[in-house]
Each structure stands twice: as C-alpha cells, then as structure tokens.
Coordinates of C-alpha atoms in Angstrom, one line a residue:
Chain Y
X22 CA 0.0 0.0 0.0
X23 CA 2.7 2.4 1.0
X24 CA 4.4 2.2 -2.4
X25 CA 1.3 3.8 -4.0
X26 CA 1.3 6.6 -1.6
X27 CA 3.2 9.8 -2.5
X28 CA 5.9 11.1 -0.3
X29 CA 3.4 13.9 0.4
X30 CA 0.6 11.7 1.7
X31 CA 2.5 9.3 3.9
X32 CA 3.6 11.7 6.6
X33 CA 0.1 13.1 6.7
X34 CA -1.4 9.6 7.3
X35 CA 1.2 8.8 9.9
X36 CA 0.5 12.0 11.8
X37 CA -3.2 11.4 11.7
X38 CA -2.6 7.8 12.8
X39 CA -0.5 9.0 15.8
X40 CA -3.2 11.6 16.6
X41 CA -5.8 8.9 16.8
X42 CA -3.5 6.9 19.1
X43 CA -2.9 9.9 21.3
X44 CA -6.6 10.5 21.5
X45 CA -7.0 6.9 22.7
X46 CA -9.0 5.9 19.6
X47 CA -8.9 2.2 18.8
X48 CA -7.3 1.2 15.6
X49 CA -9.3 -1.4 13.7
X50 CA -8.1 -3.9 11.1
X51 CA -9.4 -2.0 8.1
X52 CA -7.9 1.3 9.2
X53 CA -4.7 2.6 7.7
X54 CA -1.7 1.8 9.9
X55 CA 2.1 2.1 9.4
X56 CA 3.7 -1.2 8.3
X57 CA 5.9 -1.2 11.3
X58 CA 2.9 -1.0 13.6
X59 CA 1.3 -3.9 11.8
X60 CA 4.6 -5.9 12.0
X61 CA 5.0 -5.1 15.7
X62 CA 1.5 -6.3 16.4
X63 CA 1.9 -9.5 14.4
X64 CA 5.1 -10.3 16.2
X65 CA 3.7 -9.6 19.6
X66 CA 0.3 -11.1 19.2
X67 CA 1.6 -14.3 17.5
X68 CA 4.3 -14.6 20.1
X69 CA 1.5 -14.4 22.7
X70 CA -0.6 -17.0 20.9
X71 CA 2.3 -19.4 20.5
X72 CA 3.0 -19.0 24.2
X73 CA -0.5 -20.0 25.1
X74 CA -0.2 -23.1 23.0
X75 CA 3.3 -24.1 24.0
X76 CA 2.3 -23.3 27.6
X77 CA -0.2 -26.2 27.4
X78 CA 2.8 -28.7 27.4
X79 CA 4.4 -28.2 30.8
X80 CA 1.0 -28.2 32.4
X81 CA -0.3 -31.0 30.3
X82 CA 2.6 -33.0 31.7
X83 CA 0.7 -33.3 35.0
X84 CA -2.8 -34.0 33.7
X85 CA -2.6 -37.7 34.0
X86 CA -0.8 -37.4 37.4
X87 CA -2.9 -34.8 39.2
X88 CA -3.4 -36.0 42.7
X89 CA -7.2 -35.8 43.0
X90 CA -10.1 -35.9 40.6
X91 CA -11.0 -32.3 41.4
X92 CA -7.4 -31.1 40.7
X93 CA -7.4 -33.0 37.5
X94 CA -10.6 -31.4 36.3
X95 CA -9.5 -27.9 37.3
X96 CA -6.1 -28.4 35.6
X97 CA -7.7 -29.7 32.4
X98 CA -10.2 -26.8 32.3
X99 CA -7.4 -24.4 32.8
X100 CA -5.3 -25.8 30.0
X101 CA -8.4 -25.7 27.8
X102 CA -8.7 -22.0 28.6
X103 CA -5.1 -21.5 27.4
X104 CA -5.9 -23.3 24.2
X105 CA -8.9 -21.0 23.8
X106 CA -6.7 -17.9 24.4
X107 CA -4.4 -19.3 21.7
X108 CA -7.3 -19.5 19.3
X109 CA -8.6 -16.0 19.7
X110 CA -5.2 -14.5 19.7
X111 CA -4.5 -16.3 16.4
X112 CA -7.8 -14.8 15.2
X113 CA -6.8 -11.3 16.3
X114 CA -3.5 -11.7 14.5
X115 CA -5.3 -12.9 11.3
X116 CA -7.1 -9.6 11.1
X117 CA -3.7 -8.1 10.3
X118 CA -3.5 -10.1 7.1
X119 CA -1.5 -13.1 8.1
X120 CA -2.8 -16.7 8.2
X121 CA -2.7 -19.0 11.2
X122 CA -0.8 -21.5 9.0
X123 CA 1.9 -19.0 8.3
X124 CA 2.2 -18.1 12.0
X125 CA 2.4 -21.8 13.0
X126 CA 5.1 -22.4 10.3
X127 CA 7.1 -19.5 11.8
X128 CA 6.9 -21.1 15.3
X129 CA 8.0 -24.4 14.0
X130 CA 10.9 -23.1 12.0
X131 CA 12.1 -21.2 15.0
X132 CA 11.6 -17.8 13.5
X133 CA 8.8 -16.8 15.9
X134 CA 9.4 -17.0 19.6
X135 CA 7.2 -17.9 22.5
X136 CA 7.5 -17.1 26.2
X137 CA 10.8 -18.6 27.4
X138 CA 9.2 -19.5 30.7
X139 CA 7.7 -22.6 29.1
X140 CA 11.2 -24.0 28.4
X141 CA 11.5 -24.9 32.1
X142 CA 10.3 -28.3 33.2
X143 CA 7.4 -29.2 35.6
X144 CA 9.1 -31.6 38.0
X145 CA 6.7 -31.9 40.9
X146 CA 3.0 -31.2 41.5
X147 CA 3.8 -27.9 43.1
X148 CA 5.1 -26.7 39.8
X149 CA 1.5 -26.6 38.6
X150 CA 0.7 -24.4 41.6
X151 CA 3.7 -22.2 40.8
X152 CA 2.8 -21.8 37.2
X153 CA -0.6 -20.6 38.1
X154 CA 0.5 -18.3 40.9
X155 CA 3.7 -16.9 39.4
X156 CA 3.6 -17.4 35.7
X157 CA 0.0 -16.5 35.2
X158 CA 0.4 -13.8 37.9
X159 CA 3.3 -12.3 35.9
X160 CA 1.2 -12.7 32.7
X161 CA -1.7 -10.8 34.2
X162 CA 0.6 -8.0 35.2
X163 CA 1.8 -7.7 31.6
X164 CA -1.6 -8.2 30.1
X165 CA -3.9 -5.9 32.1
X166 CA -2.4 -2.8 30.4
X167 CA -2.8 -4.6 27.1
X168 CA -6.6 -4.5 27.6
X169 CA -6.1 -0.8 26.7
X170 CA -3.8 -1.5 23.7
X171 CA -4.4 0.7 20.7
X172 CA -5.3 -2.1 18.4
X173 CA -9.0 -3.0 18.9
X174 CA -9.0 -6.8 18.3
X175 CA -6.0 -7.2 20.5
X176 CA -7.4 -5.2 23.3
X177 CA -10.7 -7.0 23.2
X178 CA -9.0 -10.4 23.2
X179 CA -6.9 -9.4 26.2
X180 CA -10.0 -8.4 28.2
X181 CA -11.3 -11.9 27.9
X182 CA -7.9 -13.5 28.5
X183 CA -7.3 -11.4 31.7
X184 CA -10.6 -12.5 33.3
X185 CA -9.6 -16.2 32.9
X186 CA -6.0 -15.7 33.9
X187 CA -7.0 -14.2 37.2
X188 CA -8.9 -17.3 38.0
X189 CA -5.8 -19.4 37.0
X190 CA -3.7 -17.3 39.3
X191 CA -6.0 -17.9 42.2
X192 CA -6.2 -21.7 41.6
X193 CA -2.4 -21.8 41.4
X194 CA -1.9 -20.0 44.7
X195 CA -4.5 -22.2 46.3
X196 CA -2.5 -25.3 45.3
X197 CA 0.6 -23.7 46.9
X198 CA -1.4 -22.8 50.0
X199 CA -2.7 -26.4 50.4
X200 CA 0.8 -27.8 50.0
X201 CA 2.3 -25.3 52.4
X202 CA -0.2 -26.4 55.1
X203 CA 0.5 -30.1 54.3
X204 CA 3.2 -32.5 55.2
X205 CA 7.0 -31.9 55.4
X206 CA 7.3 -33.3 51.9
X207 CA 4.5 -31.2 50.5
X208 CA 6.0 -28.0 51.9
X209 CA 9.4 -29.0 50.4
X210 CA 7.7 -29.5 47.0
X211 CA 6.2 -26.0 47.3
X212 CA 9.5 -24.4 48.3
X213 CA 11.3 -26.3 45.5
X214 CA 8.9 -25.0 42.9
X215 CA 9.2 -21.5 44.1
X216 CA 13.0 -21.7 44.0
X217 CA 12.9 -22.9 40.4
X218 CA 10.2 -20.6 39.1
X219 CA 11.0 -17.3 40.9
X220 CA 13.7 -15.9 38.7
X221 CA 12.3 -17.2 35.4
X222 CA 9.0 -15.5 36.4
X223 CA 10.8 -12.2 36.9
X224 CA 12.4 -12.7 33.5
X225 CA 9.0 -12.9 31.9
X226 CA 8.8 -9.1 31.9
X227 CA 11.6 -9.0 29.4
X228 CA 15.0 -7.3 29.4
X229 CA 15.7 -4.3 31.5
X230 CA 14.4 -1.1 30.0
X231 CA 17.8 0.0 28.7
X232 CA 18.2 -3.3 26.8
X233 CA 14.7 -3.6 25.4
X234 CA 14.8 -2.8 21.7
X235 CA 11.1 -2.5 20.9
X236 CA 9.9 -0.7 24.1
X237 CA 10.1 3.0 23.1
X238 CA 8.2 2.7 19.8
X239 CA 5.6 0.4 21.4
X240 CA 5.0 2.9 24.1
X241 CA 4.5 5.7 21.6
X242 CA 1.9 3.5 19.8
X243 CA 0.2 2.6 23.0
X244 CA 0.7 -1.1 22.5
X245 CA 2.7 -0.9 25.6
X246 CA 1.8 1.3 28.6
X247 CA 4.4 0.6 31.2
X248 CA 8.1 -0.3 31.0
X249 CA 9.4 -3.8 31.7
X250 CA 11.1 -2.8 34.9
X251 CA 8.0 -1.0 36.2
X252 CA 5.8 -4.1 35.7
X253 CA 8.5 -6.4 37.2
X254 CA 8.7 -4.2 40.3
X255 CA 4.9 -4.3 40.7
X256 CA 5.0 -8.1 40.4
X257 CA 7.7 -8.4 43.1
X258 CA 5.8 -6.1 45.4
X259 CA 2.6 -8.0 44.9
X260 CA 4.1 -11.5 45.2
X261 CA 6.6 -11.3 48.1
X262 CA 3.8 -10.8 50.7
X263 CA 1.8 -13.7 49.2
X264 CA 4.9 -16.0 49.6
X265 CA 5.4 -14.8 53.2
X266 CA 1.7 -15.5 53.9
X267 CA 2.1 -19.1 53.2
X268 CA 5.5 -19.5 54.8
X269 CA 7.6 -19.8 51.6
X270 CA 10.9 -18.1 51.2
X271 CA 11.6 -16.1 48.0
X272 CA 15.0 -17.3 46.8
X273 CA 16.7 -13.9 46.8
X274 CA 19.1 -13.0 49.6
X275 CA 19.1 -9.4 48.5
X276 CA 15.3 -9.0 48.7
X277 CA 14.5 -6.2 51.2
X278 CA 11.7 -3.8 51.8
X279 CA 12.7 -0.3 50.9
X280 CA 10.7 2.1 53.0
X281 CA 11.7 5.1 51.0
X282 CA 10.5 3.7 47.7
X283 CA 7.7 1.8 49.3
X284 CA 8.8 -1.2 47.3
X285 CA 11.1 -4.2 47.5
X286 CA 14.7 -4.0 46.4
X287 CA 15.7 -7.3 44.8
X288 CA 18.8 -9.0 43.5
X289 CA 20.3 -9.0 40.0
X290 CA 18.3 -11.2 37.6
X291 CA 20.5 -13.9 36.0
X292 CA 20.4 -12.4 32.5
X293 CA 22.9 -14.8 31.1
X294 CA 20.4 -17.6 31.8
X295 CA 17.6 -15.5 30.3
X296 CA 19.5 -15.0 27.0
X297 CA 20.6 -18.6 26.9
X298 CA 17.0 -19.8 27.2
X299 CA 15.8 -17.3 24.6
X300 CA 18.5 -18.6 22.3
X301 CA 17.5 -22.2 22.6
X302 CA 19.6 -23.5 25.4
X303 CA 16.9 -23.8 28.1
X304 CA 16.2 -27.2 29.7
X305 CA 13.1 -27.9 27.5
X306 CA 13.4 -25.8 24.3
X307 CA 14.1 -28.7 22.0
X308 CA 11.4 -30.9 23.6
X309 CA 8.7 -28.2 23.5
X310 CA 9.3 -27.4 19.9
X311 CA 9.6 -31.0 18.9
X312 CA 6.3 -31.8 20.6
X313 CA 4.6 -29.0 18.7
X314 CA 6.1 -30.0 15.4
X315 CA 5.3 -33.7 15.9
X316 CA 1.7 -32.9 16.8
X317 CA 1.4 -30.8 13.7
X318 CA 3.0 -33.3 11.4
X319 CA 1.2 -36.3 12.8
X320 CA -2.1 -34.3 12.4
X321 CA -1.5 -33.5 8.8
X322 CA -3.5 -36.4 7.4
X323 CA -6.4 -35.4 9.7
X324 CA -6.4 -31.8 8.5
X325 CA -6.2 -33.0 4.9
X326 CA -9.1 -35.4 5.4
X327 CA -11.2 -32.7 6.9
X328 CA -10.4 -30.4 4.0
X329 CA -11.1 -33.1 1.4
X330 CA -14.4 -34.0 3.0
X331 CA -15.5 -30.4 3.2
X332 CA -14.7 -30.0 -0.5
X333 CA -16.7 -33.2 -1.4
X334 CA -19.6 -31.9 0.7
X335 CA -19.6 -28.6 -1.1
X336 CA -19.5 -30.3 -4.5
X337 CA -22.4 -32.5 -3.5
X338 CA -24.4 -29.5 -2.4
X339 CA -23.6 -27.8 -5.7
X340 CA -24.7 -30.7 -7.8
X341 CA -27.8 -31.1 -5.8
X342 CA -28.7 -27.5 -6.3
X343 CA -28.0 -27.8 -10.1
X344 CA -30.1 -30.9 -10.5
X345 CA -33.0 -29.2 -8.7
Chain F
X25 CA -34.2 -56.3 45.2
X26 CA -30.8 -56.2 43.6
X27 CA -28.1 -56.6 46.2
X28 CA -26.2 -53.5 47.2
X29 CA -23.0 -55.1 46.1
X30 CA -24.3 -55.5 42.5
X31 CA -25.4 -51.9 42.4
X32 CA -22.0 -50.8 43.6
X33 CA -20.1 -53.0 41.2
X34 CA -22.3 -51.9 38.2
X35 CA -21.7 -48.2 39.2
X36 CA -18.0 -48.9 39.4
X37 CA -18.0 -50.3 35.8
X38 CA -19.4 -47.0 34.6
X39 CA -17.2 -44.8 36.9
X40 CA -14.0 -46.6 36.1
X41 CA -14.7 -46.6 32.4
X42 CA -15.3 -42.9 32.5
X43 CA -12.1 -42.2 34.4
X44 CA -9.8 -44.4 32.4
X45 CA -11.2 -42.9 29.2
X46 CA -10.6 -39.4 30.6
X47 CA -7.0 -40.4 31.4
X48 CA -6.5 -41.5 27.8
X49 CA -8.1 -38.4 26.3
X50 CA -6.0 -36.3 28.7
X51 CA -2.9 -37.7 27.1
X52 CA -3.8 -35.8 23.9
X53 CA -3.6 -32.5 25.8
X54 CA -1.2 -30.3 23.8
X55 CA -0.7 -32.9 21.1
X56 CA -3.9 -32.8 19.1
X57 CA -3.9 -32.6 15.3
X58 CA -5.3 -29.1 15.3
X59 CA -6.0 -26.7 18.2
X60 CA -9.8 -27.0 17.9
X61 CA -9.6 -30.8 18.2
X62 CA -7.1 -30.6 21.1
X63 CA -9.8 -28.6 22.9
X64 CA -12.6 -30.9 21.8
X65 CA -10.8 -34.0 23.3
X66 CA -9.9 -32.3 26.5
X67 CA -13.4 -31.0 26.8
X68 CA -14.7 -34.6 26.4
X69 CA -12.1 -35.7 29.0
X70 CA -13.5 -33.1 31.4
X71 CA -17.0 -34.3 31.0
X72 CA -15.8 -37.8 31.7
X73 CA -14.0 -36.8 34.9
X74 CA -17.1 -35.0 36.1
X75 CA -19.2 -38.1 35.4
X76 CA -16.8 -40.4 37.2
X77 CA -16.9 -38.1 40.2
X78 CA -20.6 -38.3 40.5
X79 CA -20.6 -42.1 40.1
X80 CA -17.7 -42.6 42.6
X81 CA -19.5 -40.4 45.1
X82 CA -22.6 -42.5 44.8
X83 CA -20.7 -45.8 45.0
X84 CA -18.8 -44.5 48.1
X85 CA -22.1 -43.4 49.7
X86 CA -23.6 -46.9 49.0
X87 CA -20.5 -48.6 50.5
X88 CA -20.9 -46.5 53.6
X89 CA -17.3 -47.0 54.7
X90 CA -16.5 -43.3 54.8
X91 CA -14.4 -43.5 51.6
X92 CA -14.1 -40.6 49.2
X93 CA -14.3 -40.4 45.4
X94 CA -10.5 -40.1 45.4
X95 CA -10.1 -43.3 47.6
X96 CA -12.0 -45.2 44.9
X97 CA -10.1 -43.7 42.0
X98 CA -6.6 -43.6 43.5
X99 CA -6.4 -46.5 45.9
X100 CA -7.6 -49.5 44.0
X101 CA -5.4 -51.8 41.9
X102 CA -5.8 -53.3 38.5
X103 CA -7.8 -56.3 39.6
X104 CA -10.3 -54.1 41.4
X105 CA -10.8 -51.8 38.4
X106 CA -13.9 -52.7 36.4
X107 CA -13.6 -50.5 33.3
X108 CA -14.3 -51.7 29.8
X109 CA -11.3 -53.0 27.9
X110 CA -12.1 -50.6 25.1
X111 CA -11.3 -47.5 27.1
X112 CA -7.9 -48.6 28.3
X113 CA -6.7 -49.1 24.7
X114 CA -4.0 -46.8 23.6
X115 CA -4.8 -43.5 21.8
X116 CA -2.9 -44.7 18.7
X117 CA -3.4 -42.2 15.9
X118 CA -6.4 -39.8 15.9
X119 CA -8.4 -42.4 13.9
X120 CA -8.0 -44.9 16.8
X121 CA -9.1 -42.3 19.3
X122 CA -12.1 -41.3 17.2
X123 CA -13.2 -45.0 16.7
X124 CA -12.8 -45.8 20.4
X125 CA -14.9 -42.8 21.3
X126 CA -17.5 -43.6 18.6
X127 CA -18.0 -47.2 19.7
X128 CA -18.3 -46.2 23.3
X129 CA -20.8 -43.4 22.6
X130 CA -22.9 -45.6 20.3
X131 CA -23.4 -47.8 23.4
X132 CA -23.6 -45.0 25.9
X133 CA -26.2 -42.8 24.1
X134 CA -28.9 -45.4 24.1
X135 CA -27.8 -46.7 27.5
X136 CA -27.9 -43.3 29.4
X137 CA -31.0 -42.4 27.5
X138 CA -32.8 -45.4 28.9
X139 CA -31.1 -45.0 32.3
X140 CA -33.2 -41.8 32.6
X141 CA -36.1 -44.2 33.4
X142 CA -34.1 -46.1 36.0
X143 CA -35.8 -47.3 39.2
X144 CA -32.8 -45.9 41.0
X145 CA -33.3 -42.1 41.6
X146 CA -29.6 -41.2 41.8
X147 CA -28.7 -43.0 38.6
X148 CA -31.7 -41.4 37.0
X149 CA -30.4 -38.0 37.9
X150 CA -26.9 -38.8 36.8
X151 CA -28.3 -40.1 33.5
X152 CA -30.3 -37.0 32.8
X153 CA -27.1 -34.8 33.2
X154 CA -25.0 -37.3 31.3
X155 CA -27.2 -37.7 28.3
X156 CA -26.7 -34.1 27.2
X157 CA -22.9 -34.5 27.1
X158 CA -23.2 -37.9 25.5
X159 CA -25.3 -36.5 22.7
X160 CA -22.4 -34.1 21.9
X161 CA -19.8 -36.8 22.2
X162 CA -21.7 -39.0 19.9
X163 CA -22.1 -36.2 17.4
X164 CA -18.4 -35.3 17.6
X165 CA -17.2 -38.8 17.1
X166 CA -19.8 -39.7 14.4
X167 CA -18.8 -36.6 12.4
X168 CA -15.2 -37.6 12.6
X169 CA -15.9 -41.2 11.6
X170 CA -17.7 -39.9 8.5
X171 CA -15.0 -37.2 7.8
X172 CA -12.1 -39.7 8.0
X173 CA -14.0 -42.5 6.2
X174 CA -15.0 -40.2 3.4
X175 CA -12.0 -37.9 3.5
X176 CA -8.8 -39.0 1.7
X177 CA -7.5 -42.4 0.8
X178 CA -5.1 -42.2 3.6
X179 CA -7.7 -41.3 6.2
X180 CA -10.0 -44.0 4.9
X181 CA -7.2 -46.6 5.4
X182 CA -6.3 -45.3 8.8
X183 CA -9.8 -45.4 10.2
X184 CA -10.3 -48.9 8.7
X185 CA -7.3 -50.1 10.6
X186 CA -8.6 -48.5 13.7
X187 CA -11.9 -50.3 13.3
X188 CA -10.2 -53.7 12.8
X189 CA -8.0 -53.0 15.9
X190 CA -10.8 -51.9 18.2
X191 CA -13.9 -54.0 17.2
X192 CA -12.7 -56.9 19.3
X193 CA -13.2 -54.8 22.4
X194 CA -16.8 -53.9 21.6
X195 CA -18.6 -57.2 22.5
X196 CA -18.1 -56.5 26.2
X197 CA -20.1 -53.3 26.1
X198 CA -23.5 -55.0 25.7
X199 CA -22.6 -58.3 27.3
X200 CA -24.1 -58.0 30.8
X201 CA -22.1 -59.5 33.6
X202 CA -23.8 -60.9 36.7
X203 CA -24.1 -57.7 38.7
X204 CA -25.6 -55.9 35.7
X205 CA -28.0 -58.7 35.1
X206 CA -29.4 -58.3 38.5
X207 CA -29.9 -54.6 37.9
X208 CA -31.5 -55.3 34.5
X209 CA -34.0 -57.7 36.2
X210 CA -34.9 -54.9 38.7
X211 CA -35.3 -52.2 36.0
X212 CA -32.4 -50.3 37.4
X213 CA -30.4 -50.8 34.3
X214 CA -32.0 -51.1 30.8
X215 CA -32.2 -54.3 28.8
X216 CA -28.9 -54.8 27.0
X217 CA -30.4 -56.5 24.0
X218 CA -32.4 -53.4 23.2
X219 CA -29.4 -51.2 23.7
X220 CA -27.4 -53.4 21.4
X221 CA -30.0 -53.0 18.6
X222 CA -29.8 -49.3 18.9
X223 CA -26.0 -49.3 19.1
X224 CA -25.8 -51.4 16.0
X225 CA -28.1 -49.0 14.2
X226 CA -26.0 -46.0 15.1
X227 CA -22.8 -47.8 13.9
X228 CA -24.4 -49.0 10.7
X229 CA -25.8 -45.5 9.8
X230 CA -22.5 -43.8 10.4
X231 CA -20.4 -46.4 8.6
X232 CA -22.7 -46.4 5.6
X233 CA -22.3 -42.7 5.3
X234 CA -18.5 -43.0 5.8
X235 CA -18.2 -45.8 3.3
X236 CA -16.9 -48.2 6.0
X237 CA -17.8 -51.7 6.9
X238 CA -18.0 -53.5 10.3
X239 CA -15.9 -56.6 10.2
X240 CA -17.8 -59.8 10.9
X241 CA -16.6 -63.0 12.6
X242 CA -14.6 -61.1 15.2
X243 CA -13.4 -62.7 18.4
X244 CA -14.6 -60.5 21.2
X245 CA -12.4 -60.0 24.3
X246 CA -14.1 -60.0 27.6
X247 CA -13.1 -59.4 31.2
X248 CA -12.7 -55.7 31.9
X249 CA -15.9 -55.5 33.9
X250 CA -14.7 -58.4 36.1
X251 CA -11.3 -56.9 36.7
X252 CA -9.4 -58.9 34.1
X253 CA -7.5 -56.3 32.1
X254 CA -4.9 -55.9 29.4
X255 CA -1.3 -55.0 30.4
X256 CA -2.1 -51.4 29.6
X257 CA -4.2 -50.6 32.7
X258 CA -1.3 -51.1 35.1
X259 CA 0.6 -48.3 33.4
X260 CA -2.4 -46.0 33.4
X261 CA -2.9 -46.6 37.1
X262 CA 0.7 -46.2 38.1
X263 CA 0.8 -42.9 36.3
X264 CA -2.5 -41.7 37.7
X265 CA -2.1 -42.9 41.3
X266 CA 1.6 -41.9 41.7
X267 CA 1.2 -39.0 44.1
X268 CA -1.5 -40.7 46.3
X269 CA 0.6 -43.8 46.5
X270 CA 4.0 -42.1 47.1
X271 CA 2.6 -39.7 49.8
X272 CA -0.4 -41.5 51.3
X273 CA -3.2 -39.9 53.3
X274 CA -2.5 -36.3 52.4
X275 CA -4.7 -33.4 51.2
X276 CA -3.8 -32.0 47.8

C-alpha cells in the first residue's frame, strides 16, 4: 500500500494515525496503519498466541498425574482456557493479514518466539501451583495494560484473557497454600517449585528497560503502557507478601523492603540464563518445539481429510442445487 | 431387590470406564492434530472426569465406609478396576481415538437415554445430566468417523485399521455381567439386547455414510468388567495414582 502513496501523503497519514492513538482511539483492522505498527503487532500477538499453545505442554505434563479428581478437572479446564486464548489471539492476528498456518510455520521453523518460561520443566506437582501463581500472575501484570492496547482486536482479546487468567492465578496460589499447610514433603515441594520458578518469572517481563529494543516505539503506539522494569517491580511487590503469607521463602538474599521507595529491592536477575534460554539452550526448548512440530506433522492427514471431506460436501451440495 | 454389592459393582463399571477414558483423552492435551480438536478432546475428557466423580461419590455413599471419590479412584489396583477393555486401549493415531470414542458413545447414548427411566433415583439424575454430554460426544465422534472415512484415501485406510483394531473390544459393552444382570432384572439398568440393537443401528448408519464396513466373525475379548484387564491398565494406574501412593493420606 505504501508504495502507492506519494511522499506527500505518507507523513500526513502517519501523523493522523498518531493523533488517533494519542486520542485513545482504537485502531481497527481495516484502518490505515504504518507497516511497522502492523509488523510489531503481528510479532507480539503471535508470540503471545504461541506462548498459550506451547504453555499447554508443561501443564499437560501433569494432567494424568494430578493428585485428585478435582485437581485433575481444574487443571484440564485451565489448559483448555489456554488453548482458547491461543485460538482467539491467532484470530486477532489474522485480522492483520497473516494466516494461522503462516504463523504456525514460523513457530515451527524457530523464526517466531514464545515465552521462554515454558522452556522450564514441571518436575513436581507444586510446579502446577507455581505456574498458576507466578507465571499466570506475571502474565496478568503484563496483560492488564494490554486491555487498553491501541489495536482493537488485541485489546478485546486481552479483556477476555485477563478474566480467565486471574482465575488461574488464584487456583495456582490455592495449590501452593494447600501444600504449604500439608506434610513436610509437600512443603518441600512448594518451596522447591518457588525456588525454580521465581527468577524465570521475573524474566517474563523481558529485558531491563535500557536493553529492550522494541519498548520505546511500542509505548508511543500505546501497544505498551508501562516499562518492563516497572511491571516487574509491581509483580515483586505483589508476590513477596503472598509468599510470606504461606510461609515460603523467596530465593533472593538481596530481597529487602525499601521504606523510602515503598517497594522491594531485589537482586540481580541472571540475564545470562535468560539469553541462553531465549537462544534455545533452556532445559526444554528442544522438547517443547519437537512436541509441537510432531503434533502438527502427525495431524497433517487429519487436517487433509477434513479439507477433502469439506470439498466433497460442497460439491455434493452444488450438484444437488444444479439438479433441482 | 438387587443386592447393594451388585449396584456398587455396576456403578464402578461406569465410573472406572469414565475415568480411564478421561486419562486416555487427557494424554492428547497439547498434542492434538489441530488446536480445535485438542480442545474438543480435553473437553470430552473433562465431561468424563465430572461423570466419574458423580458415580464414585454415589458408590462411596452406598458402600458406607467413609471412603471418598479419590479413595476409589486412586487406591484400587488393576484387579479391582472394572472399566471396559475398550477405554484402556492406547490413543494410537487420531483415527483410533475417534473410533474408540464412537463405539463407546454408540453404546452410551442409548444406555444413558434409557437409564433416565431407572428405578434408582440417583442413577436417573446422573443419566439426565450425562445424556446431554453424550449427545455431543456421539455427534463429535460420528462426524469424525464420516469425515475420516470419506476424506482422503489415507484417512480411509487409517480409520479402517482402527476399526479392525478396536472392534474386538466392543462385544463386552453389551454383554451384561452378573451384577448388571441383577440390575436389569430390577429395571435399574435397561435391557442390553435393546441397547445393542440401537447401538448397531447407530454404527451402521454412520459407517454407511462414511463408506466403511464393520468386520464380521470377530473374536470378542471380555473381562474388563470383572477386573481382568490388558497389560495397559497397570501403566495408566501407576501414572494416575503416583502421588497418592507415594505420599499416602494427604490433602492435595
């Protein structure tokens, strides 16, 4: 589209676009938008959709082993919500002119990313609690401002996602609470899970502000409303008292309440580990991607059959109509 | 009157079959051929867990020994489990899962439909809740049988193989064991001959539309309802019961 626009028109469109953003107007799929805005949204929304779908794997790992029928049902329902989030985020992304197949190919080829947190393993039952409490908790912190994102379909999808995520967060915390009131072994499970998921959860907010390459532009476009570090601080401030309430110790020796800032000071995030996991060296990167690729490849004949059958049905309807 | 033990055993056949099938369907979670079907299968699994809970609660209440639904699910071994052999069969490829589901629903739809007229009030109530889910499960699995049968050459072959592999486990569905016979005599359970006629009709209609045939002269395996299982069930239980066995007597 841009190639057809004269050098005179383009700056005008861009300034009108920015004015709409500044006025908190929602941008809808058919509206004009800068190509970079479209690309940024496709990258971010698809990454989010992929995260929902890949995120089903570490939790799915405990579906058959959940310790009670009630826990099993709640876990399955939760994972189903995540699949649903994936579906409507893919749909929101498709309004930007890209197909779900293309997006999935990009995930499978390694071109598109998903949240690195899902490259960590779920080793004991408390991990299911920790994922709900910490991972979904961090996700909500990130996502609540996205309910006001400038792109209409994204913001509407996020409103729905956030409602369900807050339920997930509560059920995760409730698992941790139950374990922390339980036997010595159960308490140890809960503490072990917190030890392993704490730092990766803090990493979910992305690199520190000075190292975040997309942040400034996304803020200007009101896709993003708060900086990574701001949201991370809010998460720490919210979560530390929750951990204390159930007698768990946050694995950070430098964690300390700062009366002046009315916030917690916390230790240095292990960024080396973060970049290693982002770049494919986490404990489960290969397994997670292989699982997704296998599911897709093994499902190829099913999708082809459905397509072939739909075509036959359409032809049958056509010839019926003609013969009438 | 049917003995209390027969009622409990017959309920356990239904409850165990529901739970073991839910375990199998749950294995698909995150691995389905397309996201919508991943959701459909976990959704069906959820219905089956819900159903098993209602049935276990009723069985536990009848036993009157203070046991919970979880005691019945997590603390019985292979020989005590009474599920149908069909539901413990492996997921295989998607065609196997579809056929396993379809055969079971073709039985369960007429069964739960008729169970709504049971002389037992609790089973009547469970049936009236269950029949709505079962109607959807039957629809889902029938549509996939037709789609795969009448889809591509590959899908046709695959579903044919699945039928051959799983038909031998269908005889047991309508073959009443002694505890069920007692309940049939008391109008607590419906007559299985009638259910079989309806089940055959559902299968024949779908297979005709899908261009598939039901193999004849098949040797039918029996035993699940009496606790005589394939080697597969032990693995399902050791997976499912792991935490309750390793850390007994705790709240989760």
